[in-house]
PDB file of C-alpha atoms in Angstrom:
ATOM      1  CA  MET A1075      16.480  80.651 183.735  1.00 49.00           C
ATOM      2  CA  ASN A1076      15.243  82.239 186.950  1.00 57.00           C
ATOM      3  CA  ASP A1077      12.904  84.762 185.373  1.00 60.00           C
ATOM      4  CA  PHE A1078      12.447  86.739 182.185  1.00 59.00           C
ATOM      5  CA  LYS A1079      14.436  89.702 183.487  1.00 57.00           C
ATOM      6  CA  SER A1080      17.471  87.512 184.194  1.00 58.00           C
ATOM      7  CA  TYR A1081      18.401  87.610 180.524  1.00 50.00           C
ATOM      8  CA  SER A1082      18.651  91.398 180.626  1.00 48.00           C
ATOM      9  CA  GLY A1083      20.473  91.637 183.918  1.00 47.00           C
ATOM     10  CA  GLY A1084      17.347  93.029 185.563  1.00 49.00           C
ATOM     11  CA  GLN A1085      17.803  96.378 183.855  1.00 49.00           C
ATOM     12  CA  PRO A1086      14.628  98.276 183.035  1.00 49.00           C
ATOM     13  CA  ASN A1087      13.779  98.413 179.369  1.00 48.00           C
ATOM     14  CA  ASN A1088      13.462 101.839 177.800  1.00 46.00           C
ATOM     15  CA  SER A1089      11.419 101.391 174.644  1.00 43.00           C
ATOM     16  CA  GLN A1090      11.674 105.108 173.857  1.00 43.00           C
ATOM     17  CA  ASN A1091      15.450 104.985 173.506  1.00 45.00           C
ATOM     18  CA  ALA A1092      16.467 106.843 170.351  1.00 45.00           C
ATOM     19  CA  SER A1093      18.947 104.090 169.452  1.00 49.00           C
ATOM     20  CA  GLY A1094      16.204 101.471 169.246  1.00 50.00           C
ATOM     21  CA  ASN A1095      15.368  99.667 166.015  1.00 52.00           C
ATOM     22  CA  ALA A1096      12.112  99.878 164.077  1.00 51.00           C
ATOM     23  CA  ASN A1097      10.485  97.553 166.615  1.00 57.00           C
ATOM     24  CA  GLY A1098      11.556  99.715 169.568  1.00 66.00           C
ATOM     25  CA  ALA A1099      14.277  97.317 170.744  1.00 67.00           C
ATOM     26  CA  THR A1100      17.748  98.630 171.485  1.00 76.00           C
ATOM     27  CA  PRO A1101      20.801  96.693 170.276  1.00 77.00           C
ATOM     28  CA  THR A1102      21.381  95.559 173.863  1.00 75.00           C
ATOM     29  CA  GLU A1103      17.821  94.191 174.086  1.00 72.00           C
ATOM     30  CA  VAL A1104      18.289  92.348 170.798  1.00 72.00           C
ATOM     31  CA  ASN A1105      21.593  90.852 171.989  1.00 72.00           C
ATOM     32  CA  ASN A1106      20.040  89.869 175.312  1.00 69.00           C
ATOM     33  CA  THR A1107      17.147  88.229 173.483  1.00 67.00           C
ATOM     34  CA  VAL A1108      19.571  86.280 171.305  1.00 74.00           C
ATOM     35  CA  GLU A1109      21.315  85.071 174.451  1.00 73.00           C
ATOM     36  CA  LEU A1110      17.941  84.137 175.962  1.00 67.00           C
ATOM     37  CA  ALA A1111      17.091  82.211 172.802  1.00 72.00           C
ATOM     38  CA  LYS A1112      20.368  80.288 173.077  1.00 75.00           C
ATOM     39  CA  LEU A1113      19.656  79.406 176.714  1.00 71.00           C
ATOM     40  CA  LEU A1114      16.090  78.382 175.899  1.00 64.00           C
ATOM     41  CA  THR A1115      17.241  76.283 172.960  1.00 71.00           C
ATOM     42  CA  LYS A1116      19.692  74.415 175.158  1.00 75.00           C
ATOM     43  CA  ALA A1117      17.160  73.977 177.981  1.00 71.00           C
ATOM     44  CA  MET A1118      14.387  72.857 175.643  1.00 70.00           C
ATOM     45  CA  SER A1119      16.409  70.473 173.501  1.00 79.00           C
ATOM     46  CA  GLY A1120      14.361  67.359 172.772  1.00 83.00           C
ATOM     47  CA  LYS A1121      11.034  68.907 173.811  1.00 81.00           C
ATOM     48  CA  ASN A1122       8.195  69.491 171.377  1.00 83.00           C
ATOM     49  CA  GLU A1123       6.720  72.902 170.567  1.00 78.00           C
ATOM     50  CA  GLY A1124       3.798  72.442 172.978  1.00 83.00           C
ATOM     51  CA  GLN A1125       6.074  71.587 175.895  1.00 85.00           C
ATOM     52  CA  ILE A1126       8.279  74.586 175.149  1.00 76.00           C
ATOM     53  CA  LEU A1127       5.319  76.953 174.936  1.00 79.00           C
ATOM     54  CA  GLN A1128       3.902  75.617 178.221  1.00 85.00           C
ATOM     55  CA  THR A1129       7.246  76.143 179.957  1.00 82.00           C
ATOM     56  CA  ILE A1130       7.590  79.717 178.687  1.00 79.00           C
ATOM     57  CA  ILE A1131       4.002  80.567 179.645  1.00 84.00           C
ATOM     58  CA  ALA A1132       4.398  79.048 183.115  1.00 87.00           C
ATOM     59  CA  GLU A1133       7.598  81.030 183.705  1.00 84.00           C
ATOM     60  CA  ALA A1134       5.987  84.250 182.487  1.00 86.00           C
ATOM     61  CA  GLU A1135       2.900  83.686 184.647  1.00 88.00           C
ATOM     62  CA  ARG A1136       5.140  83.185 187.665  1.00 87.00           C
ATOM     63  CA  GLY A1137       7.011  86.399 186.849  1.00 86.00           C
ATOM     64  CA  LYS A1138       3.777  88.368 186.479  1.00 88.00           C
ATOM     65  CA  ARG A1139       2.411  87.097 189.791  1.00 88.00           C
ATOM     66  CA  GLU A1140       5.679  87.857 191.585  1.00 89.00           C
ATOM     67  CA  GLY A1141       5.865  91.311 190.012  1.00 88.00           C
ATOM     68  CA  THR A1142       9.181  90.639 188.254  1.00 87.00           C
ATOM     69  CA  LEU A1143       7.678  90.731 184.748  1.00 86.00           C
ATOM     70  CA  THR A1144       5.893  93.856 183.544  1.00 88.00           C
ATOM     71  CA  ASN A1145       3.651  94.490 180.552  1.00 90.00           C
ATOM     72  CA  ALA A1146       6.466  96.604 179.085  1.00 89.00           C
ATOM     73  CA  ASP A1147       8.793  93.585 179.353  1.00 87.00           C
ATOM     74  CA  LEU A1148       6.190  91.494 177.525  1.00 89.00           C
ATOM     75  CA  ASP A1149       5.889  94.130 174.793  1.00 90.00           C
ATOM     76  CA  ASN A1150       9.672  94.231 174.383  1.00 88.00           C
ATOM     77  CA  PHE A1151       9.785  90.421 174.225  1.00 86.00           C
ATOM     78  CA  TYR A1152       7.139  90.445 171.480  1.00 90.00           C
ATOM     79  CA  ASN A1153       8.773  93.299 169.551  1.00 90.00           C
ATOM     80  CA  VAL A1154      12.131  91.560 169.480  1.00 85.00           C
ATOM     81  CA  LEU A1155      10.906  88.059 168.622  1.00 84.00           C
ATOM     82  CA  SER A1156       7.942  88.682 166.322  1.00 88.00           C
ATOM     83  CA  PRO A1157      10.005  89.675 163.237  1.00 90.00           C
ATOM     84  CA  MET A1158      11.553  86.188 163.310  1.00 87.00           C
ATOM     85  CA  LEU A1159       8.174  84.413 163.212  1.00 87.00           C
ATOM     86  CA  ASP A1160       5.766  83.548 160.415  1.00 89.00           C
ATOM     87  CA  GLY A1161       2.184  84.853 160.448  1.00 90.00           C
ATOM     88  CA  PHE A1162       0.629  81.988 162.452  1.00 91.00           C
ATOM     89  CA  LYS A1163       3.341  81.922 165.104  1.00 88.00           C
ATOM     90  CA  LYS A1164       3.313  85.708 165.359  1.00 91.00           C
ATOM     91  CA  ARG A1165      -0.467  85.649 166.011  1.00 93.00           C
ATOM     92  CA  LYS A1166      -0.011  82.879 168.580  1.00 90.00           C
ATOM     93  CA  LEU A1167       2.706  84.867 170.364  1.00 89.00           C
ATOM     94  CA  ARG A1168       0.460  87.964 170.383  1.00 93.00           C
ATOM     95  CA  GLU A1169      -2.368  85.880 171.933  1.00 92.00           C
ATOM     96  CA  VAL A1170      -0.004  84.600 174.633  1.00 90.00           C
ATOM     97  CA  ILE A1171       1.245  88.129 175.369  1.00 91.00           C
ATOM     98  CA  ILE A1172      -2.326  89.431 175.682  1.00 93.00           C
ATOM     99  CA  ARG A1173      -3.206  86.552 178.007  1.00 90.00           C
ATOM    100  CA  LEU A1174      -0.142  87.242 180.175  1.00 89.00           C
ATOM    101  CA  LYS A1175      -0.897  90.953 180.359  1.00 92.00           C
ATOM    102  CA  ASN A1176      -4.285  90.138 181.895  1.00 90.00           C
ATOM    103  CA  ILE A1177      -2.719  88.300 184.851  1.00 86.00           C
TER     104      ILE A1177
END
């Protein structure tokens, strides 16, 4: 994975698209996120949760600093993934997103 936008082909996300789901994600964004999850699963096979989280955070921080990852991208990432998480993991993801937005 080169950056977070690579899973969406670098296309800008339009969270106000009328065809979006209840979380604001379009079917294309959901499909792209599923593909990202598959790539991440393969890349992170054998690593523990902490190592995976560190890798994702490091990649996101790099994207923010390089200007290739926007706050809107982070919001879309959260909106697509959060329904699949339990309460604790959802709160943890929200904390990570807030931290990344402040970079």
